[in-house]
Short mmCIF file of C-alpha atoms (C1' of nucleotides) in Angstrom, two decimals:
data_model
loop_
_atom_site.label_atom_id
_atom_site.label_comp_id
_atom_site.label_asym_id
_atom_site.label_seq_id
_atom_site.Cartn_x
_atom_site.Cartn_y
_atom_site.Cartn_z
CA MET A 3 51.99 199.00 14.46
CA PRO A 4 52.31 195.40 15.83
CA LEU A 5 54.48 194.72 18.73
CA ASP A 6 58.16 193.49 18.13
CA LYS A 7 58.90 190.23 19.13
CA SER A 8 62.18 191.05 20.16
CA LEU A 9 60.34 192.37 23.45
CA ILE A 10 59.94 188.77 24.63
CA VAL A 11 61.92 186.43 22.83
CA ASP A 12 64.92 186.29 24.96
CA LEU A 13 62.91 186.19 28.42
CA PRO A 14 62.92 183.17 30.44
CA ALA A 15 59.23 182.92 30.38
CA PHE A 16 59.17 182.63 26.56
CA ALA A 17 62.25 180.51 26.07
CA GLY A 18 61.99 178.26 22.87
CA LEU A 19 59.65 180.42 21.17
CA SER A 20 59.64 180.50 17.59
CA GLY A 21 59.63 183.63 15.40
CA GLU A 22 55.88 183.04 14.00
CA ASP A 23 54.63 181.76 17.25
CA ALA A 24 56.20 185.10 18.86
CA ASP A 25 54.09 187.13 16.63
CA ALA A 26 50.61 185.33 17.49
CA VAL A 27 51.54 185.36 21.01
CA LEU A 28 51.76 189.26 20.70
CA ALA A 29 48.94 189.64 18.80
CA PRO A 30 46.27 189.95 21.55
CA ALA A 31 48.77 191.92 23.94
CA ARG A 32 48.48 195.58 24.42
CA SER A 33 51.69 197.63 25.72
CA SER A 34 51.02 200.79 28.03
CA ARG A 35 52.85 203.22 30.02
CA PHE A 36 52.10 203.89 33.57
CA ALA A 37 53.60 206.95 34.94
CA LYS A 38 55.30 206.73 38.46
CA ASN A 39 52.81 206.09 41.21
CA THR A 40 49.81 205.13 39.04
CA GLU A 41 48.12 202.08 39.51
CA VAL A 42 48.31 199.17 36.89
CA PHE A 43 45.57 197.40 38.82
CA SER A 44 43.66 197.57 41.95
CA GLN A 45 43.14 195.14 45.04
CA ASP A 46 39.90 193.21 44.67
CA GLU A 47 38.95 194.39 41.15
CA GLU A 48 37.86 191.75 38.53
CA ALA A 49 41.03 190.51 37.15
CA ARG A 50 40.40 190.33 33.21
CA GLN A 51 44.20 190.64 32.18
CA PHE A 52 47.60 189.50 33.27
CA PHE A 53 50.78 191.39 32.85
CA LEU A 54 54.29 191.40 31.78
CA LEU A 55 56.57 194.18 32.68
CA LEU A 56 58.69 195.47 30.18
CA SER A 57 60.43 198.04 31.92
CA GLY A 58 60.64 199.92 35.20
CA TYR A 59 59.66 198.57 38.62
CA ILE A 60 56.00 197.59 40.07
CA ARG A 61 55.53 197.58 43.75
CA VAL A 62 52.67 195.05 45.01
CA VAL A 63 50.50 196.35 47.91
CA ARG A 64 48.12 194.56 50.05
CA THR A 65 45.75 196.75 52.10
CA THR A 66 43.73 195.37 55.18
CA PRO A 67 40.36 196.47 55.61
CA GLU A 68 41.43 198.68 58.25
CA GLY A 69 43.68 200.75 55.78
CA GLU A 70 47.07 199.46 56.73
CA GLN A 71 49.49 198.57 53.82
CA MET A 72 52.20 195.99 53.25
CA ILE A 73 54.49 195.75 50.16
CA ALA A 74 54.02 192.03 49.16
CA ARG A 75 56.89 192.26 46.77
CA TYR A 76 58.62 194.25 43.67
CA ILE A 77 58.49 193.23 40.10
CA ASN A 78 61.73 193.49 37.98
CA GLU A 79 61.84 193.79 34.34
CA GLY A 80 60.74 190.58 32.59
CA GLU A 81 58.69 189.38 35.00
CA LEU A 82 54.95 188.35 34.88
CA PHE A 83 52.51 189.78 37.43
CA GLY A 84 49.00 190.17 37.96
CA ILE A 85 48.43 186.31 37.17
CA ALA A 86 45.46 185.57 39.13
CA VAL A 87 44.22 183.67 36.13
CA ALA A 88 46.89 181.07 36.85
CA MET A 89 45.59 180.49 40.25
CA GLY A 90 42.16 180.31 39.18
CA ARG A 91 41.28 183.80 40.95
CA THR A 92 38.43 186.18 39.98
CA THR A 93 40.03 189.04 41.37
CA TYR A 94 43.64 190.66 42.11
CA PRO A 95 44.65 190.05 45.53
CA ALA A 96 46.75 192.94 45.66
CA SER A 97 47.43 196.43 43.72
CA ALA A 98 49.97 196.93 41.45
CA ILE A 99 51.83 200.39 41.44
CA ALA A 100 54.33 201.63 39.07
CA ALA A 101 57.60 202.74 41.57
CA VAL A 102 58.90 204.64 38.46
CA ASP A 103 57.46 205.21 35.10
CA CYS A 104 57.00 201.67 33.51
CA VAL A 105 56.13 199.87 30.27
CA VAL A 106 53.85 197.11 30.60
CA LEU A 107 52.30 194.24 28.34
CA ALA A 108 48.94 193.16 28.95
CA TRP A 109 47.12 189.99 27.72
CA PRO A 110 43.32 189.52 28.15
CA ASN A 111 42.85 186.10 30.41
CA GLY A 112 41.38 184.34 27.36
CA ALA A 113 44.89 184.34 25.99
CA TRP A 114 46.42 182.42 28.94
CA GLN A 115 45.55 178.82 27.32
CA ASP A 116 47.03 179.88 24.10
CA LEU A 117 50.30 180.72 25.59
CA GLN A 118 50.42 177.78 27.51
CA SER A 119 50.13 175.37 24.30
CA ARG A 120 51.98 177.83 22.07
CA VAL A 121 54.92 178.37 24.29
CA PRO A 122 57.09 175.34 25.56
CA GLY A 123 57.42 175.67 29.10
CA PHE A 124 55.19 178.83 29.80
CA GLY A 125 52.99 177.14 32.03
CA ALA A 126 55.68 175.56 33.96
CA ASN A 127 57.62 178.71 34.07
CA ALA A 128 54.56 180.52 35.43
CA TYR A 129 53.88 177.96 37.99
CA GLN A 130 57.30 177.74 39.06
CA THR A 131 57.15 181.82 39.61
CA ILE A 132 53.77 181.18 41.62
CA GLY A 133 55.78 178.68 43.65
CA GLU A 134 58.99 180.61 44.42
CA ARG A 135 56.72 183.35 45.42
CA LEU A 136 54.91 180.87 47.99
CA GLN A 137 58.40 179.86 49.39
CA GLU A 138 59.46 183.49 49.71
CA THR A 139 56.16 184.32 51.35
CA GLN A 140 56.58 181.41 53.93
CA SER A 141 60.22 182.70 54.37
CA ARG A 142 59.03 185.90 55.29
CA VAL A 143 56.57 184.67 58.02
CA MET A 144 59.64 182.56 59.58
CA ASP A 145 61.63 185.80 59.57
CA MET A 146 58.73 187.71 61.34
CA SER A 147 58.44 184.79 63.78
CA THR A 148 61.90 184.31 64.84
CA ARG A 149 64.26 187.14 63.76
CA GLN A 150 64.37 190.51 65.31
CA VAL A 151 63.61 193.79 63.51
CA GLU A 152 66.95 194.81 62.65
CA GLN A 153 67.99 191.39 61.32
CA ARG A 154 64.59 191.37 59.01
CA ILE A 155 65.23 194.78 57.95
CA ALA A 156 68.86 194.00 56.88
CA GLY A 157 67.69 190.84 55.16
CA ALA A 158 65.09 192.95 52.98
CA VAL A 159 67.57 195.37 52.17
CA LEU A 160 70.10 192.59 50.96
CA ARG A 161 67.16 191.10 49.01
CA LEU A 162 66.36 194.26 47.14
CA VAL A 163 70.00 195.07 46.26
CA GLN A 164 70.49 191.49 45.12
CA GLN A 165 67.20 191.50 42.92
CA SER A 166 67.18 195.00 41.76
CA GLY A 167 70.85 196.58 42.52
CA ARG A 168 72.70 198.47 40.31
CA GLU A 169 76.61 198.90 40.58
CA THR A 170 77.64 202.46 41.44
CA GLU A 171 81.03 203.60 42.42
CA GLU A 172 80.02 203.72 46.19
CA GLY A 173 78.46 200.43 46.23
CA ILE A 174 75.32 198.47 44.77
CA GLU A 175 72.20 200.96 45.00
CA ILE A 176 68.56 199.93 44.99
CA ASP A 177 67.56 201.03 41.25
CA PHE A 178 64.19 202.60 42.53
CA PRO A 179 62.88 205.05 44.77
CA ILE A 180 62.23 203.47 48.27
CA SER A 181 61.64 205.50 51.53
CA ARG A 182 62.03 204.34 55.10
CA GLN A 183 58.26 203.92 55.20
CA ASP A 184 58.30 201.44 52.31
CA ILE A 185 61.02 199.55 53.92
CA ALA A 186 58.93 199.43 57.04
CA GLU A 187 55.94 198.15 55.24
CA MET A 188 58.18 195.50 53.75
CA THR A 189 59.37 194.10 57.18
CA GLY A 190 56.40 194.66 59.45
CA SER A 191 58.13 197.67 61.35
CA THR A 192 57.97 201.47 61.53
CA LEU A 193 59.58 204.20 59.40
CA HIS A 194 60.91 205.37 62.89
CA THR A 195 62.92 202.18 63.50
CA VAL A 196 64.06 201.96 60.04
CA SER A 197 65.31 205.31 60.06
CA ARG A 198 67.25 204.81 63.44
CA LEU A 199 68.89 201.62 62.16
CA MET A 200 69.84 203.05 58.71
CA SER A 201 71.45 205.85 60.33
CA ALA A 202 73.34 203.34 62.70
CA TRP A 203 74.62 201.42 59.84
CA GLU A 204 75.82 204.72 57.98
CA GLU A 205 77.63 205.60 60.92
CA GLU A 206 79.27 201.94 60.55
CA GLY A 207 79.88 202.38 57.12
CA ILE A 208 77.49 199.58 55.89
CA VAL A 209 75.29 201.95 53.78
CA ARG A 210 74.97 205.24 52.37
CA SER A 211 71.34 206.39 51.97
CA GLY A 212 69.50 209.60 51.00
CA ARG A 213 66.10 210.79 50.03
CA GLN A 214 64.48 207.72 48.64
CA LYS A 215 67.84 206.04 47.93
CA VAL A 216 69.78 203.44 49.61
CA THR A 217 73.19 202.14 48.68
CA VAL A 218 74.76 199.21 50.20
CA THR A 219 78.68 199.85 50.52
CA ASP A 220 79.55 196.68 52.59
CA PRO A 221 77.21 193.94 51.78
CA HIS A 222 79.21 191.46 53.83
CA ALA A 223 78.89 193.51 56.87
CA LEU A 224 75.17 193.77 56.32
CA MET A 225 74.63 190.03 56.05
CA LEU A 226 76.49 189.50 59.27
CA VAL A 227 73.86 192.16 60.59
CA ALA A 228 71.25 190.13 58.80
CA GLU A 229 72.76 186.87 60.76
CA ASN A 230 72.86 188.63 64.18
CA ARG A 231 76.74 188.02 64.26
CA LYS A 232 77.94 191.53 63.69
CA GLY A 233 81.40 191.15 64.84
CA LYS A 234 80.32 191.88 68.46
CA MET B 2 44.64 144.22 45.46
CA PRO B 3 44.16 147.28 43.44
CA LEU B 4 43.14 150.48 45.45
CA ASP B 5 39.41 151.09 45.22
CA LYS B 6 38.32 154.10 42.95
CA SER B 7 35.74 154.94 45.55
CA LEU B 8 38.53 156.62 47.46
CA ILE B 9 38.94 159.36 45.07
CA VAL B 10 35.92 159.73 43.02
CA ASP B 11 34.06 162.27 45.29
CA LEU B 12 37.01 164.53 46.03
CA PRO B 13 36.98 168.02 44.45
CA ALA B 14 40.54 167.40 43.09
CA PHE B 15 39.10 164.44 40.94
CA ALA B 16 35.82 165.81 40.11
CA GLY B 17 34.55 164.47 36.75
CA LEU B 18 36.61 161.46 36.66
CA SER B 19 35.24 158.42 34.61
CA GLY B 20 35.31 154.86 36.23
CA GLU B 21 38.10 153.53 33.86
CA ASP B 22 40.05 156.51 34.39
CA ALA B 23 39.91 156.26 37.92
CA ASP B 24 41.41 152.92 38.03
CA ALA B 25 44.21 154.23 35.52
CA VAL B 26 44.75 156.94 37.88
CA LEU B 27 45.10 154.83 41.17
CA ALA B 28 47.44 152.43 39.15
CA PRO B 29 50.81 153.99 39.84
CA ALA B 30 49.53 155.12 43.26
CA ARG B 31 50.53 153.55 46.56
CA SER B 32 48.83 153.92 49.79
CA SER B 33 50.70 153.91 53.01
CA ARG B 34 49.81 154.25 56.93
CA PHE B 35 52.03 156.84 58.93
CA ALA B 36 51.60 156.50 62.77
CA LYS B 37 51.25 159.51 64.77
CA ASN B 38 54.38 161.73 64.83
CA THR B 39 56.12 160.22 62.08
CA GLU B 40 57.47 162.08 59.02
CA VAL B 41 55.89 161.54 55.44
CA PHE B 42 58.39 163.30 53.91
CA SER B 43 61.30 165.94 55.02
CA GLN B 44 62.42 169.23 54.39
CA ASP B 45 64.94 169.61 51.75
CA GLU B 46 64.78 165.60 50.84
CA GLU B 47 64.35 165.21 47.10
CA ALA B 48 60.85 165.36 46.02
CA ARG B 49 60.07 162.10 44.19
CA GLN B 50 56.34 161.79 45.15
CA PHE B 51 53.25 163.85 45.67
CA PHE B 52 50.49 162.78 48.09
CA LEU B 53 46.91 163.11 48.98
CA LEU B 54 45.51 162.66 52.66
CA LEU B 55 42.98 159.97 52.77
CA SER B 56 42.38 160.22 56.40
CA GLY B 57 43.64 161.85 59.27
CA TYR B 58 45.59 165.11 59.83
CA ILE B 59 49.00 166.28 58.79
CA ARG B 60 51.16 169.06 60.18
CA VAL B 61 53.43 170.89 57.53
CA VAL B 62 56.48 171.99 59.48
CA ARG B 63 59.61 174.49 58.43
CA THR B 64 62.73 174.60 60.22
CA THR B 65 65.14 177.42 60.41
CA PRO B 66 68.95 176.58 59.86
CA GLU B 67 69.01 177.93 63.61
CA GLY B 68 66.53 174.95 64.52
CA GLU B 69 63.70 176.96 65.07
CA GLN B 70 60.41 175.78 63.88
CA MET B 71 57.24 177.05 62.48
CA ILE B 72 54.07 175.49 61.46
CA ALA B 73 53.20 176.34 57.90
CA ARG B 74 49.60 174.82 58.05
CA TYR B 75 47.42 171.68 58.70
CA ILE B 76 46.41 169.49 55.84
CA ASN B 77 42.90 168.08 56.10
CA GLU B 78 41.36 164.77 54.64
CA GLY B 79 40.83 164.86 50.73
CA GLU B 80 43.82 167.44 50.04
CA LEU B 81 46.74 167.11 48.18
CA PHE B 82 50.15 167.85 49.73
CA GLY B 83 53.63 167.54 48.94
CA ILE B 84 52.89 168.93 45.42
CA ALA B 85 56.59 170.46 44.83
CA VAL B 86 56.41 168.85 41.21
CA ALA B 87 53.74 171.39 40.60
CA MET B 88 55.86 174.31 41.52
CA GLY B 89 58.94 172.96 39.44
CA ARG B 90 60.86 172.29 42.65
CA THR B 91 63.11 169.32 43.07
CA THR B 92 63.17 168.99 47.27
CA TYR B 93 60.39 169.48 49.34
CA PRO B 94 60.29 173.05 51.09
CA ALA B 95 58.86 171.67 54.44
CA SER B 96 58.58 168.53 56.15
CA ALA B 97 55.12 166.76 56.71
CA ILE B 98 54.33 164.90 59.84
CA ALA B 99 51.60 163.07 60.99
CA ALA B 100 49.21 164.84 63.57
CA VAL B 101 47.33 161.57 64.21
CA ASP B 102 47.53 158.20 62.53
CA CYS B 103 47.01 158.76 58.87
CA VAL B 104 46.40 157.11 55.80
CA VAL B 105 48.09 158.46 52.53
CA LEU B 106 48.00 158.08 48.53
CA ALA B 107 51.47 158.63 47.19
CA TRP B 108 52.29 158.91 43.46
CA PRO B 109 55.50 159.13 41.75
CA ASN B 110 56.10 162.48 40.47
CA GLY B 111 55.93 161.11 36.79
CA ALA B 112 52.20 160.51 37.27
CA TRP B 113 51.54 164.40 37.44
CA GLN B 114 51.36 164.84 33.86
CA ASP B 115 48.94 161.82 33.38
CA LEU B 116 46.74 162.84 36.23
CA GLN B 117 46.51 166.32 34.67
CA SER B 118 45.68 165.09 31.04
CA ARG B 119 43.33 162.14 32.18
CA VAL B 120 41.21 164.15 35.01
CA PRO B 121 39.38 167.32 33.78
CA GLY B 122 40.24 170.19 35.91
CA PHE B 123 42.85 168.14 37.97
CA GLY B 124 45.56 170.72 37.24
CA ALA B 125 43.40 173.86 37.81
CA ASN B 126 42.45 172.50 40.93
CA ALA B 127 45.79 171.82 41.97
CA TYR B 128 47.11 175.39 40.94
CA GLN B 129 44.29 176.83 42.54
CA THR B 130 45.33 175.18 45.79
CA ILE B 131 48.59 176.43 45.60
CA GLY B 132 47.40 179.89 44.74
CA GLU B 133 45.02 179.77 47.83
CA ARG B 134 48.13 178.89 49.97
CA LEU B 135 49.81 181.79 48.62
CA GLN B 136 46.98 184.02 49.58
CA GLU B 137 46.62 182.61 52.93
CA THR B 138 50.43 182.91 53.66
CA GLN B 139 50.14 186.34 52.56
CA SER B 140 47.28 187.10 54.98
CA ARG B 141 49.63 185.68 57.67
CA VAL B 142 52.37 188.23 56.98
CA MET B 143 49.93 190.92 56.96
CA ASP B 144 48.86 189.80 60.36
CA MET B 145 51.85 189.49 61.62
CA SER B 146 52.74 192.92 60.53
CA THR B 147 49.39 194.55 61.93
CA ARG B 148 47.83 192.73 64.49
CA GLN B 149 48.91 191.73 68.16
CA VAL B 150 49.45 188.62 69.59
CA GLU B 151 46.07 187.88 71.03
CA GLN B 152 44.39 188.80 67.87
CA ARG B 153 46.81 186.70 65.82
CA ILE B 154 46.11 183.78 68.07
CA ALA B 155 42.22 184.16 68.31
CA GLY B 156 42.30 183.93 64.31
CA ALA B 157 44.32 180.99 63.89
CA VAL B 158 42.21 179.27 66.59
CA LEU B 159 39.14 180.30 64.40
CA ARG B 160 40.88 178.91 61.27
CA LEU B 161 41.32 175.79 62.96
CA VAL B 162 37.96 175.07 64.10
CA GLN B 163 36.36 176.05 60.79
CA GLN B 164 38.86 174.06 58.77
CA SER B 165 39.05 171.03 61.03
CA GLY B 166 36.43 171.47 63.85
CA ARG B 167 34.27 168.65 65.08
CA GLU B 168 30.94 169.48 66.80
CA THR B 169 30.59 168.36 70.54
CA GLU B 170 28.00 169.09 73.12
CA GLU B 171 30.23 171.86 74.57
CA GLY B 172 31.34 173.54 71.44
CA ILE B 173 33.39 173.11 68.30
CA GLU B 174 36.50 171.11 69.07
CA ILE B 175 39.93 171.15 66.93
CA ASP B 176 39.87 167.52 65.74
CA PHE B 177 43.40 166.41 66.18
CA PRO B 178 45.75 166.89 69.10
CA ILE B 179 47.25 170.41 69.28
CA SER B 180 49.62 171.79 72.19
CA ARG B 181 50.28 175.50 73.27
CA GLN B 182 53.52 175.07 71.57
CA ASP B 183 52.00 174.22 68.32
CA ILE B 184 49.78 177.20 68.47
CA ALA B 185 52.56 179.51 69.28
CA GLU B 186 54.89 178.28 66.35
CA MET B 187 51.60 178.91 63.93
CA THR B 188 51.25 182.56 65.30
CA GLY B 189 54.80 183.43 65.69
CA SER B 190 54.58 183.63 69.56
CA THR B 191 55.48 181.66 72.72
CA LEU B 192 53.70 178.78 74.50
CA HIS B 193 53.78 181.02 77.51
CA THR B 194 51.72 183.77 75.82
CA VAL B 195 49.49 181.24 74.18
CA SER B 196 48.97 179.60 77.68
CA ARG B 197 48.21 182.95 79.44
CA LEU B 198 45.68 183.83 76.77
CA MET B 199 43.95 180.71 76.59
CA SER B 200 43.59 180.79 80.35
CA ALA B 201 41.97 184.20 80.38
CA TRP B 202 39.67 183.15 77.85
CA GLU B 203 38.42 180.12 79.74
CA GLU B 204 37.89 182.64 82.57
CA GLU B 205 35.50 184.40 80.24
CA GLY B 206 33.80 181.11 79.08
CA ILE B 207 34.90 181.48 75.32
CA VAL B 208 37.17 178.45 75.32
CA ARG B 209 37.44 175.19 77.12
CA SER B 210 40.87 173.62 76.58
CA GLY B 211 43.00 170.80 78.20
CA ARG B 212 46.09 168.77 77.32
CA GLN B 213 46.46 168.89 73.40
CA LYS B 214 42.52 169.84 73.47
CA VAL B 215 40.93 173.14 72.60
CA THR B 216 37.21 173.60 72.28
CA VAL B 217 35.66 176.89 71.15
CA THR B 218 32.55 177.28 73.09
CA ASP B 219 31.94 180.91 71.86
CA PRO B 220 32.88 181.40 68.28
CA HIS B 221 31.60 184.81 68.43
CA ALA B 222 33.11 186.27 71.24
CA LEU B 223 36.46 184.70 69.67
CA MET B 224 35.87 186.70 66.67
CA LEU B 225 35.46 189.89 68.51
CA VAL B 226 38.61 189.21 70.08
CA ALA B 227 40.29 188.56 66.86
CA GLU B 228 38.95 192.01 65.73
CA ASN B 229 40.12 193.52 68.87
CA ARG B 230 36.61 194.52 69.92
CA LYS B 231 35.84 192.55 72.60
CA GLY B 232 32.84 194.42 74.01
CA LYS B 233 35.36 196.76 75.74
"C1'" DC C 20 57.62 155.41 90.75
"C1'" DG C 21 60.40 158.14 88.55
"C1'" DC C 22 60.78 160.63 83.83
"C1'" DT C 23 59.23 163.47 80.13
"C1'" DG C 24 56.41 166.35 77.88
"C1'" DT C 25 52.77 169.59 78.71
"C1'" DG C 26 50.74 173.40 81.04
"C1'" DT C 27 50.20 177.26 84.53
"C1'" DT C 28 51.71 181.42 86.92
"C1'" DG C 29 54.56 185.10 88.60
"C1'" DA C 30 58.33 188.66 87.84
"C1'" DA C 31 61.49 191.34 85.44
"C1'" DT C 32 63.98 192.84 81.50
"C1'" DG C 33 63.80 194.65 77.12
"C1'" DC C 34 62.59 195.39 72.27
"C1'" DC C 35 60.57 198.50 69.48
"C1'" DG C 36 56.20 201.01 68.75
"C1'" DT C 37 54.23 205.45 70.00
"C1'" DC C 38 54.42 210.49 70.78
"C1'" DA C 39 56.45 214.58 69.60
"C1'" DA C 40 59.20 217.96 67.60
"C1'" DC C 41 62.26 219.43 64.12
"C1'" DG C 42 65.17 219.34 60.11
"C1'" DT C 43 65.72 219.00 55.00
"C1'" DC C 44 64.90 218.38 50.54
"C1'" DG C 45 62.55 219.22 46.19
"C1'" DG C 46 58.84 220.71 43.27
"C1'" DT C 47 55.57 224.31 42.13
"C1'" DG C 48 53.53 228.68 41.58
"C1'" DG C 49 53.66 233.66 42.01
"C1'" DC D 28 64.12 233.71 41.37
"C1'" DC D 29 62.61 233.08 45.69
"C1'" DA D 30 59.11 231.80 48.85
"C1'" DC D 31 56.17 228.37 50.30
"C1'" DC D 32 54.75 223.79 51.13
"C1'" DG D 33 54.14 218.85 51.45
"C1'" DA D 34 56.85 214.75 51.59
"C1'" DC D 35 60.46 212.56 53.65
"C1'" DG D 36 63.74 211.89 57.07
"C1'" DT D 37 66.04 212.33 61.96
"C1'" DT D 38 66.32 212.17 66.83
"C1'" DG D 39 64.63 211.78 71.80
"C1'" DA D 40 61.75 210.40 75.41
"C1'" DC D 41 58.42 206.97 77.34
"C1'" DG D 42 56.06 203.17 77.95
"C1'" DG D 43 53.65 198.82 76.84
"C1'" DC D 44 53.39 194.45 75.02
"C1'" DA D 45 55.33 190.10 74.86
"C1'" DT D 46 59.29 187.67 75.63
"C1'" DT D 47 62.59 185.68 78.78
"C1'" DC D 48 63.64 183.54 83.20
"C1'" DA D 49 62.22 180.67 86.78
"C1'" DA D 50 59.78 177.76 89.58
"C1'" DC D 51 56.19 174.41 89.99
"C1'" DA D 52 52.04 171.30 88.83
"C1'" DC D 53 50.13 167.55 86.57
"C1'" DA D 54 49.45 163.82 83.29
"C1'" DG D 55 50.79 159.70 80.94
"C1'" DC D 56 53.89 156.05 80.47
"C1'" DG D 57 57.51 152.49 80.83
#
DNA sequence: CGCTGTGTTGAATGCCGTCAACGTCGGTGG
DNA sequence: CCACCGACGTTGACGGCATTCAACACAGCG
């Protein structure tokens, strides 16, 4: 059974796509499921495909030769990822791991040209995505240069709830399981420091957190922490 | 007098460009000189042009709202910069400052499409450049997370001599004036720490340095420092 | 000849990583 | 159903690396 075009027509990357073109775009694509904690692709593996996340959350991880890891970003539903082809790369620069059970659409690299010509604004959207990730990564370098650990961690948690938050009665919760270690790997810190700070924030009523769960109950207060102006 | 096409035909970004196309490509371009320490464009300024560095070196600087600065990268001769248009941005994300007297070619953003269609591989080259900068920036985040200051500074100096080095009888010298403060802003450190480390390296005969000058006399030893295996 | 930008060096402080030990939750298998 | 085990989380104590603070030296320039 062919993939249904309703999967993609309302995504920003495919804006302005006509019905028959949508079918043609989906023809070379395959959809697959990835169970939680399985790899969609692996760092340094030859890049043969690019991907669109239909449902779930993907963690993008870079590993040093010495085996230390860093979480480059999380991918949300509807986002492109693994687009090495758009950067003229032959290998993936990082691994992509399902943070929860995921459904993914995969195209062979050869379809890139066709998508660009068939979908108005597809190329521009993809390159804008890369540009945004470059900006974001540079901001992260600045953060690591100029801000202390507490401000960085507060900023990272804020970004997570903004990009991947889900409203609950207690506040905004990060919509996928995330450990202290994960937050440490996003901020260049350690799970110990993250744990200490989150405990302190819980004392102050800014967050509520538990096993692989983080809920921000007072985003404004957390912003003040991120800016190092915490009412002191 | 029109610009001479010999300026660009041998650059990788313009590979495969025929003679008459080269003239057409250069028609909308303007060349200008920028004296040392003057700004080519300014962070958050509306991006109306993109640039090619014909001669000199450009420092790309990001500034936080609090006024702290970071050097994102140095641009070498023949490189594109200020290509906000390729990332769908309307403002420049950083400032570009001439590190020495520079000559720059500037196109209005409207010429981007024409260059892409007229020059085979121009778009691919530009997007590859952006991809490389994204990789490089992510590597920098990893470095700041996992390596200590001494290793980061050694790595930064090595990159500078590799990308912008000039052979001298004493060793390889960084081809533009660079202060301790500049190196600190590239590595998320302070001029004090940089000064101490460079003094120590000078003791060990790894570098020779002076006012705004850095010469690496023993690149291999510096690599060992960068990898934290300095013969200990 | 003073002034500004750059570089050097010493001393002290403190952030946060490291080491260590323990507590807790959830899944799994008998 | 319960016991076990591994993954995750918490907390205290300690210490080191790098920043911060301070003072001085030196070069280039008007």
